[in-house]
Amino acid sequence: MAGYLNLLLRLAIWFLLTADLSWANILIGVTVAILLPRGVSNPGTLKDWLRTLGEVVVAIPQAYAEAFEIMLRPHRYEVVTVDRAKPRRSPSLIFLDIFLITFTPKTIVQRYREQGWYEVHRIQRRPTQ
Amino acid sequence: MTAVLMAMIAALLIPMVEAFQDEDIWQRMLAFASIATKTSVMILVVSVLRDDWMIGMVGVLILSVGNAALMLLAHIIRRLSEVMEEY
Amino acid sequence: MINILSYVCIVIGLVFWFWGTWPLLGSRSVLFKLHSLSVADTLGSMAIVVGLLLRIPHEWPLLVLGLISLAIWNTVLGYVLAYCSTQEDS
């Protein structure tokens, strides 16, 4: 199922880039999107994809909220925590997870460990003991 | 709109000063990343200001090619510093 | 009305730019500066582009593409810089 999402992503980029909905252009876009090789061995389930994409949509207002928060109240202290990744994630879902964490201004993924852990760098208002 | 552009140029000066004064390579990389994004957004603003969409096209192209070069450079610097430590 | 809204977006973006870029001059760690730069360069620039989008809605496909690539590239660059600037401690 996730193969369709891949196709959809390519088509979306193509139509945004060309901004042209004539038949010839649609034909070229679909042909190129199908012909381009895709090397997905373990695409993950559609449900995981939809949930993660939903989280991306939620992350945008959340990022702005966090931005205003750290502007109004200074966060002076830095801390590195180790978070657990969700189980059974395909590489592209891990990429989206890292994107989500790094996109919000308070947290940045520093390193991804093979065993399924993220090292997350975050800023706080109070020092941790 | 012109005032917006002036403010943007003023904001652009901050990372430039930083890139000149700081010796640490990672602080400089941060400054360069900031300069790259700010200039490409400025290109978009100029295109709206002059109502010339060819300039805007260039800005969007730069944005979509992105900071790939800076990412490669970051990896090279990291490898280099690892190699230098070994000797 | 839309004009005012677009100016509001652009001004918010500019405020983010100045607030987030200013810490670059200080002497904090690279990662701390990266946090404030992600406010400035990702969120601030996105606000500015949305402001432009409100002004010229007929060019929406290109501006939306710019918006998406801005978010993705800046975030990934933040991750790559964070990864590369911290040494591995095994």
PDB file of N, CA and C in Angstrom, chain A residues 12-13 15-17 19 60 63-64 66-68 70-72 75-78 80 95 98-100 102-112 119 121-123, chain C residues 12 15-16 19 28-29 31-32 34-36 38-39 42-47 60-62 64-65 68 71-73 75-76 78-79 82-84 86-89:
ATOM      1  N   ALA A  12       2.851  14.549  -6.806  1.00  0.00           N
ATOM      2  CA  ALA A  12       2.622  15.855  -6.186  1.00  0.00           C
ATOM      3  C   ALA A  12       3.775  16.799  -6.487  1.00  0.00           C
ATOM      4  N   ILE A  13       5.022  16.290  -6.355  1.00  0.00           N
ATOM      5  CA  ILE A  13       6.176  17.145  -6.657  1.00  0.00           C
ATOM      6  C   ILE A  13       6.152  17.574  -8.116  1.00  0.00           C
ATOM      7  N   PHE A  15       3.582  17.913 -10.208  1.00  0.00           N
ATOM      8  CA  PHE A  15       2.560  18.911 -10.552  1.00  0.00           C
ATOM      9  C   PHE A  15       2.830  20.255  -9.885  1.00  0.00           C
ATOM     10  N   LEU A  16       3.428  20.232  -8.671  1.00  0.00           N
ATOM     11  CA  LEU A  16       3.788  21.515  -8.055  1.00  0.00           C
ATOM     12  C   LEU A  16       4.882  22.197  -8.864  1.00  0.00           C
ATOM     13  N   LEU A  17       5.801  21.388  -9.377  1.00  0.00           N
ATOM     14  CA  LEU A  17       6.936  21.948 -10.115  1.00  0.00           C
ATOM     15  C   LEU A  17       6.502  22.515 -11.454  1.00  0.00           C
ATOM     16  N   ALA A  19       3.137  22.967 -12.531  1.00  0.00           N
ATOM     17  CA  ALA A  19       1.928  23.789 -12.437  1.00  0.00           C
ATOM     18  C   ALA A  19       1.162  23.793 -13.754  1.00  0.00           C
ATOM     19  N   ILE A  60       3.122  21.245  12.831  1.00  0.00           N
ATOM     20  CA  ILE A  60       3.387  22.612  12.368  1.00  0.00           C
ATOM     21  C   ILE A  60       2.884  23.655  13.369  1.00  0.00           C
ATOM     22  N   ALA A  63       4.973  23.462  16.479  1.00  0.00           N
ATOM     23  CA  ALA A  63       6.294  24.078  16.372  1.00  0.00           C
ATOM     24  C   ALA A  63       6.194  25.578  16.617  1.00  0.00           C
ATOM     25  N   TYR A  64       5.143  26.213  16.044  1.00  0.00           N
ATOM     26  CA  TYR A  64       4.998  27.654  16.264  1.00  0.00           C
ATOM     27  C   TYR A  64       4.714  27.958  17.725  1.00  0.00           C
ATOM     28  N   GLU A  66       5.715  26.236  20.307  1.00  0.00           N
ATOM     29  CA  GLU A  66       6.970  26.107  21.054  1.00  0.00           C
ATOM     30  C   GLU A  66       7.888  27.286  20.792  1.00  0.00           C
ATOM     31  N   ALA A  67       7.865  27.781  19.554  1.00  0.00           N
ATOM     32  CA  ALA A  67       8.709  28.932  19.232  1.00  0.00           C
ATOM     33  C   ALA A  67       8.319  30.124  20.094  1.00  0.00           C
ATOM     34  N   PHE A  68       6.999  30.398  20.189  1.00  0.00           N
ATOM     35  CA  PHE A  68       6.564  31.526  21.020  1.00  0.00           C
ATOM     36  C   PHE A  68       6.911  31.285  22.477  1.00  0.00           C
ATOM     37  N   ILE A  70       9.494  29.561  23.772  1.00  0.00           N
ATOM     38  CA  ILE A  70      10.887  29.815  24.131  1.00  0.00           C
ATOM     39  C   ILE A  70      11.268  31.269  23.890  1.00  0.00           C
ATOM     40  N   MET A  71      10.447  32.004  23.128  1.00  0.00           N
ATOM     41  CA  MET A  71      10.731  33.430  22.987  1.00  0.00           C
ATOM     42  C   MET A  71      10.310  34.181  24.242  1.00  0.00           C
ATOM     43  N   LEU A  72       9.130  33.812  24.785  1.00  0.00           N
ATOM     44  CA  LEU A  72       8.610  34.561  25.922  1.00  0.00           C
ATOM     45  C   LEU A  72       9.281  34.153  27.225  1.00  0.00           C
ATOM     46  N   HIS A  75      14.665  29.586  27.769  1.00  0.00           N
ATOM     47  CA  HIS A  75      15.075  28.249  28.175  1.00  0.00           C
ATOM     48  C   HIS A  75      16.586  28.228  28.134  1.00  0.00           C
ATOM     49  N   ARG A  76      17.230  28.225  29.309  1.00  0.00           N
ATOM     50  CA  ARG A  76      18.668  28.406  29.316  1.00  0.00           C
ATOM     51  C   ARG A  76      19.453  27.110  29.452  1.00  0.00           C
ATOM     52  N   TYR A  77      18.803  26.028  29.823  1.00  0.00           N
ATOM     53  CA  TYR A  77      19.557  24.831  30.161  1.00  0.00           C
ATOM     54  C   TYR A  77      19.391  23.775  29.086  1.00  0.00           C
ATOM     55  N   GLU A  78      20.488  23.062  28.831  1.00  0.00           N
ATOM     56  CA  GLU A  78      20.488  22.043  27.794  1.00  0.00           C
ATOM     57  C   GLU A  78      20.599  20.670  28.440  1.00  0.00           C
ATOM     58  N   VAL A  80      20.621  16.235  27.344  1.00  0.00           N
ATOM     59  CA  VAL A  80      20.539  15.190  26.333  1.00  0.00           C
ATOM     60  C   VAL A  80      19.799  14.010  26.925  1.00  0.00           C
ATOM     61  N   PHE A  95      12.972   8.104   9.218  1.00  0.00           N
ATOM     62  CA  PHE A  95      13.314   9.442   8.731  1.00  0.00           C
ATOM     63  C   PHE A  95      12.232  10.453   9.117  1.00  0.00           C
ATOM     64  N   ILE A  98      12.438  11.255  12.834  1.00  0.00           N
ATOM     65  CA  ILE A  98      13.536  12.182  13.129  1.00  0.00           C
ATOM     66  C   ILE A  98      13.161  13.582  12.671  1.00  0.00           C
ATOM     67  N   PHE A  99      12.518  13.669  11.494  1.00  0.00           N
ATOM     68  CA  PHE A  99      12.078  14.970  10.996  1.00  0.00           C
ATOM     69  C   PHE A  99      11.119  15.631  11.985  1.00  0.00           C
ATOM     70  N   LEU A 100      10.165  14.836  12.495  1.00  0.00           N
ATOM     71  CA  LEU A 100       9.168  15.392  13.416  1.00  0.00           C
ATOM     72  C   LEU A 100       9.822  15.937  14.678  1.00  0.00           C
ATOM     73  N   THR A 102      12.972  16.860  15.144  1.00  0.00           N
ATOM     74  CA  THR A 102      13.879  17.981  14.906  1.00  0.00           C
ATOM     75  C   THR A 102      13.129  19.230  14.474  1.00  0.00           C
ATOM     76  N   PHE A 103      11.956  19.055  13.873  1.00  0.00           N
ATOM     77  CA  PHE A 103      11.216  20.205  13.356  1.00  0.00           C
ATOM     78  C   PHE A 103      10.754  21.132  14.481  1.00  0.00           C
ATOM     79  N   THR A 104      10.355  20.556  15.608  1.00  0.00           N
ATOM     80  CA  THR A 104       9.940  21.399  16.732  1.00  0.00           C
ATOM     81  C   THR A 104      11.200  22.002  17.372  1.00  0.00           C
ATOM     82  N   PRO A 105      11.151  23.302  17.689  1.00  0.00           N
ATOM     83  CA  PRO A 105      12.385  24.000  18.056  1.00  0.00           C
ATOM     84  C   PRO A 105      13.007  23.564  19.371  1.00  0.00           C
ATOM     85  N   LYS A 106      12.240  22.953  20.276  1.00  0.00           N
ATOM     86  CA  LYS A 106      12.843  22.616  21.560  1.00  0.00           C
ATOM     87  C   LYS A 106      13.683  21.349  21.512  1.00  0.00           C
ATOM     88  N   THR A 107      13.468  20.504  20.517  1.00  0.00           N
ATOM     89  CA  THR A 107      14.164  19.219  20.500  1.00  0.00           C
ATOM     90  C   THR A 107      14.888  19.020  19.180  1.00  0.00           C
ATOM     91  N   ILE A 108      16.080  18.432  19.259  1.00  0.00           N
ATOM     92  CA  ILE A 108      16.836  18.080  18.059  1.00  0.00           C
ATOM     93  C   ILE A 108      17.378  16.669  18.244  1.00  0.00           C
ATOM     94  N   VAL A 109      17.189  15.815  17.238  1.00  0.00           N
ATOM     95  CA  VAL A 109      17.785  14.489  17.317  1.00  0.00           C
ATOM     96  C   VAL A 109      19.270  14.614  17.018  1.00  0.00           C
ATOM     97  N   GLN A 110      20.072  14.089  17.940  1.00  0.00           N
ATOM     98  CA  GLN A 110      21.516  14.221  17.781  1.00  0.00           C
ATOM     99  C   GLN A 110      22.087  13.017  17.074  1.00  0.00           C
ATOM    100  N   ARG A 111      21.533  11.856  17.369  1.00  0.00           N
ATOM    101  CA  ARG A 111      22.090  10.633  16.834  1.00  0.00           C
ATOM    102  C   ARG A 111      21.014   9.570  16.875  1.00  0.00           C
ATOM    103  N   TYR A 112      21.006   8.703  15.854  1.00  0.00           N
ATOM    104  CA  TYR A 112      20.095   7.565  15.880  1.00  0.00           C
ATOM    105  C   TYR A 112      20.927   6.316  16.061  1.00  0.00           C
ATOM    106  N   GLU A 119      19.090   9.784  20.440  1.00  0.00           N
ATOM    107  CA  GLU A 119      19.645  10.722  21.414  1.00  0.00           C
ATOM    108  C   GLU A 119      19.048  12.085  21.087  1.00  0.00           C
ATOM    109  N   HIS A 121      18.505  16.066  21.937  1.00  0.00           N
ATOM    110  CA  HIS A 121      19.025  17.218  22.659  1.00  0.00           C
ATOM    111  C   HIS A 121      17.879  18.195  22.853  1.00  0.00           C
ATOM    112  N   ARG A 122      17.588  18.564  24.125  1.00  0.00           N
ATOM    113  CA  ARG A 122      16.493  19.509  24.315  1.00  0.00           C
ATOM    114  C   ARG A 122      16.900  20.652  25.235  1.00  0.00           C
ATOM    115  N   ILE A 123      16.169  21.737  25.156  1.00  0.00           N
ATOM    116  CA  ILE A 123      16.447  22.867  26.042  1.00  0.00           C
ATOM    117  C   ILE A 123      15.316  22.975  27.045  1.00  0.00           C
TER     118      ILE A 123
ATOM    119  N   ILE C  12       5.842  38.715  11.587  1.00  0.00           N
ATOM    120  CA  ILE C  12       6.140  37.630  12.530  1.00  0.00           C
ATOM    121  C   ILE C  12       7.409  36.901  12.093  1.00  0.00           C
ATOM    122  N   VAL C  15      10.409  38.986  12.975  1.00  0.00           N
ATOM    123  CA  VAL C  15      10.698  38.938  14.411  1.00  0.00           C
ATOM    124  C   VAL C  15      11.401  37.627  14.757  1.00  0.00           C
ATOM    125  N   PHE C  16      10.898  36.526  14.187  1.00  0.00           N
ATOM    126  CA  PHE C  16      11.547  35.230  14.412  1.00  0.00           C
ATOM    127  C   PHE C  16      12.986  35.269  13.933  1.00  0.00           C
ATOM    128  N   TRP C  19      15.092  37.352  16.390  1.00  0.00           N
ATOM    129  CA  TRP C  19      15.214  36.704  17.692  1.00  0.00           C
ATOM    130  C   TRP C  19      16.108  35.475  17.603  1.00  0.00           C
ATOM    131  N   ARG C  28      27.299  30.455  23.204  1.00  0.00           N
ATOM    132  CA  ARG C  28      26.692  29.215  23.655  1.00  0.00           C
ATOM    133  C   ARG C  28      27.198  28.057  22.803  1.00  0.00           C
ATOM    134  N   SER C  29      26.736  26.855  23.126  1.00  0.00           N
ATOM    135  CA  SER C  29      27.174  25.691  22.362  1.00  0.00           C
ATOM    136  C   SER C  29      26.493  25.675  20.994  1.00  0.00           C
ATOM    137  N   LEU C  31      24.798  23.337  19.625  1.00  0.00           N
ATOM    138  CA  LEU C  31      23.444  22.785  19.634  1.00  0.00           C
ATOM    139  C   LEU C  31      22.426  23.786  20.150  1.00  0.00           C
ATOM    140  N   PHE C  32      22.830  24.588  21.138  1.00  0.00           N
ATOM    141  CA  PHE C  32      21.892  25.597  21.635  1.00  0.00           C
ATOM    142  C   PHE C  32      21.557  26.605  20.539  1.00  0.00           C
ATOM    143  N   LEU C  34      21.645  26.002  17.461  1.00  0.00           N
ATOM    144  CA  LEU C  34      20.845  25.300  16.461  1.00  0.00           C
ATOM    145  C   LEU C  34      19.356  25.357  16.806  1.00  0.00           C
ATOM    146  N   HIS C  35      19.043  25.294  18.102  1.00  0.00           N
ATOM    147  CA  HIS C  35      17.641  25.398  18.508  1.00  0.00           C
ATOM    148  C   HIS C  35      17.066  26.754  18.106  1.00  0.00           C
ATOM    149  N   SER C  36      17.799  27.815  18.383  1.00  0.00           N
ATOM    150  CA  SER C  36      17.236  29.126  18.048  1.00  0.00           C
ATOM    151  C   SER C  36      17.249  29.357  16.543  1.00  0.00           C
ATOM    152  N   SER C  38      16.608  27.091  14.390  1.00  0.00           N
ATOM    153  CA  SER C  38      15.457  26.399  13.789  1.00  0.00           C
ATOM    154  C   SER C  38      14.195  27.250  13.960  1.00  0.00           C
ATOM    155  N   VAL C  39      14.138  28.068  15.015  1.00  0.00           N
ATOM    156  CA  VAL C  39      13.044  29.043  15.096  1.00  0.00           C
ATOM    157  C   VAL C  39      13.166  30.047  13.964  1.00  0.00           C
ATOM    158  N   THR C  42      13.782  28.086   9.941  1.00  0.00           N
ATOM    159  CA  THR C  42      12.693  27.244   9.446  1.00  0.00           C
ATOM    160  C   THR C  42      11.348  27.942   9.641  1.00  0.00           C
ATOM    161  N   LEU C  43      11.008  28.238  10.911  1.00  0.00           N
ATOM    162  CA  LEU C  43       9.663  28.767  11.161  1.00  0.00           C
ATOM    163  C   LEU C  43       9.524  30.202  10.664  1.00  0.00           C
ATOM    164  N   GLY C  44      10.556  31.029  10.884  1.00  0.00           N
ATOM    165  CA  GLY C  44      10.480  32.410  10.432  1.00  0.00           C
ATOM    166  C   GLY C  44      10.369  32.505   8.921  1.00  0.00           C
ATOM    167  N   SER C  45      11.216  31.743   8.215  1.00  0.00           N
ATOM    168  CA  SER C  45      11.165  31.797   6.754  1.00  0.00           C
ATOM    169  C   SER C  45       9.843  31.250   6.238  1.00  0.00           C
ATOM    170  N   MET C  46       9.318  30.204   6.907  1.00  0.00           N
ATOM    171  CA  MET C  46       8.028  29.684   6.466  1.00  0.00           C
ATOM    172  C   MET C  46       6.938  30.741   6.631  1.00  0.00           C
ATOM    173  N   ALA C  47       6.990  31.493   7.732  1.00  0.00           N
ATOM    174  CA  ALA C  47       5.991  32.549   7.926  1.00  0.00           C
ATOM    175  C   ALA C  47       6.109  33.596   6.827  1.00  0.00           C
ATOM    176  N   TRP C  60       0.689  29.828  -6.480  1.00  0.00           N
ATOM    177  CA  TRP C  60       0.751  28.931  -5.326  1.00  0.00           C
ATOM    178  C   TRP C  60       1.548  27.657  -5.545  1.00  0.00           C
ATOM    179  N   PRO C  61       1.540  27.015  -6.735  1.00  0.00           N
ATOM    180  CA  PRO C  61       2.269  25.738  -6.796  1.00  0.00           C
ATOM    181  C   PRO C  61       3.745  25.896  -6.459  1.00  0.00           C
ATOM    182  N   LEU C  62       4.371  26.931  -7.017  1.00  0.00           N
ATOM    183  CA  LEU C  62       5.801  27.111  -6.770  1.00  0.00           C
ATOM    184  C   LEU C  62       6.064  27.494  -5.326  1.00  0.00           C
ATOM    185  N   VAL C  64       4.246  26.806  -2.696  1.00  0.00           N
ATOM    186  CA  VAL C  64       4.033  25.653  -1.813  1.00  0.00           C
ATOM    187  C   VAL C  64       5.223  24.714  -1.891  1.00  0.00           C
ATOM    188  N   LEU C  65       5.739  24.512  -3.112  1.00  0.00           N
ATOM    189  CA  LEU C  65       6.935  23.674  -3.253  1.00  0.00           C
ATOM    190  C   LEU C  65       8.093  24.269  -2.453  1.00  0.00           C
ATOM    191  N   ILE C  68       7.505  23.599   1.281  1.00  0.00           N
ATOM    192  CA  ILE C  68       7.779  22.222   1.697  1.00  0.00           C
ATOM    193  C   ILE C  68       9.284  21.971   1.728  1.00  0.00           C
ATOM    194  N   ALA C  71      10.981  23.578   4.710  1.00  0.00           N
ATOM    195  CA  ALA C  71      10.808  22.844   5.971  1.00  0.00           C
ATOM    196  C   ALA C  71      11.689  21.609   6.001  1.00  0.00           C
ATOM    197  N   ILE C  72      11.650  20.826   4.924  1.00  0.00           N
ATOM    198  CA  ILE C  72      12.385  19.560   4.955  1.00  0.00           C
ATOM    199  C   ILE C  72      13.891  19.791   4.990  1.00  0.00           C
ATOM    200  N   TRP C  73      14.397  20.634   4.078  1.00  0.00           N
ATOM    201  CA  TRP C  73      15.855  20.791   4.003  1.00  0.00           C
ATOM    202  C   TRP C  73      16.416  21.409   5.272  1.00  0.00           C
ATOM    203  N   THR C  75      15.256  21.332   8.319  1.00  0.00           N
ATOM    204  CA  THR C  75      15.205  20.395   9.440  1.00  0.00           C
ATOM    205  C   THR C  75      16.282  19.343   9.307  1.00  0.00           C
ATOM    206  N   VAL C  76      16.427  18.804   8.082  1.00  0.00           N
ATOM    207  CA  VAL C  76      17.428  17.761   7.892  1.00  0.00           C
ATOM    208  C   VAL C  76      18.828  18.324   8.081  1.00  0.00           C
ATOM    209  N   GLY C  78      19.603  20.679  10.081  1.00  0.00           N
ATOM    210  CA  GLY C  78      19.781  20.784  11.532  1.00  0.00           C
ATOM    211  C   GLY C  78      20.216  19.466  12.131  1.00  0.00           C
ATOM    212  N   TYR C  79      19.568  18.383  11.688  1.00  0.00           N
ATOM    213  CA  TYR C  79      19.943  17.065  12.191  1.00  0.00           C
ATOM    214  C   TYR C  79      21.368  16.714  11.791  1.00  0.00           C
ATOM    215  N   ALA C  82      23.833  18.681  13.813  1.00  0.00           N
ATOM    216  CA  ALA C  82      23.897  18.192  15.192  1.00  0.00           C
ATOM    217  C   ALA C  82      24.672  16.889  15.246  1.00  0.00           C
ATOM    218  N   TYR C  83      24.423  16.024  14.260  1.00  0.00           N
ATOM    219  CA  TYR C  83      25.097  14.727  14.230  1.00  0.00           C
ATOM    220  C   TYR C  83      26.597  14.889  14.015  1.00  0.00           C
ATOM    221  N   CYS C  84      26.968  15.763  13.094  1.00  0.00           N
ATOM    222  CA  CYS C  84      28.376  15.878  12.740  1.00  0.00           C
ATOM    223  C   CYS C  84      29.177  16.652  13.784  1.00  0.00           C
ATOM    224  N   THR C  86      28.800  16.646  17.022  1.00  0.00           N
ATOM    225  CA  THR C  86      29.064  15.926  18.270  1.00  0.00           C
ATOM    226  C   THR C  86      29.850  14.670  17.947  1.00  0.00           C
ATOM    227  N   GLN C  87      30.920  14.465  18.694  1.00  0.00           N
ATOM    228  CA  GLN C  87      31.761  13.306  18.422  1.00  0.00           C
ATOM    229  C   GLN C  87      31.146  12.061  19.044  1.00  0.00           C
ATOM    230  N   GLU C  88      31.410  10.936  18.417  1.00  0.00           N
ATOM    231  CA  GLU C  88      30.880   9.670  18.918  1.00  0.00           C
ATOM    232  C   GLU C  88      31.653   9.236  20.153  1.00  0.00           C
ATOM    233  N   ASP C  89      30.926   8.938  21.222  1.00  0.00           N
ATOM    234  CA  ASP C  89      31.595   8.398  22.406  1.00  0.00           C
ATOM    235  C   ASP C  89      31.105   6.975  22.615  1.00  0.00           C
TER     236      ASP C  89
END
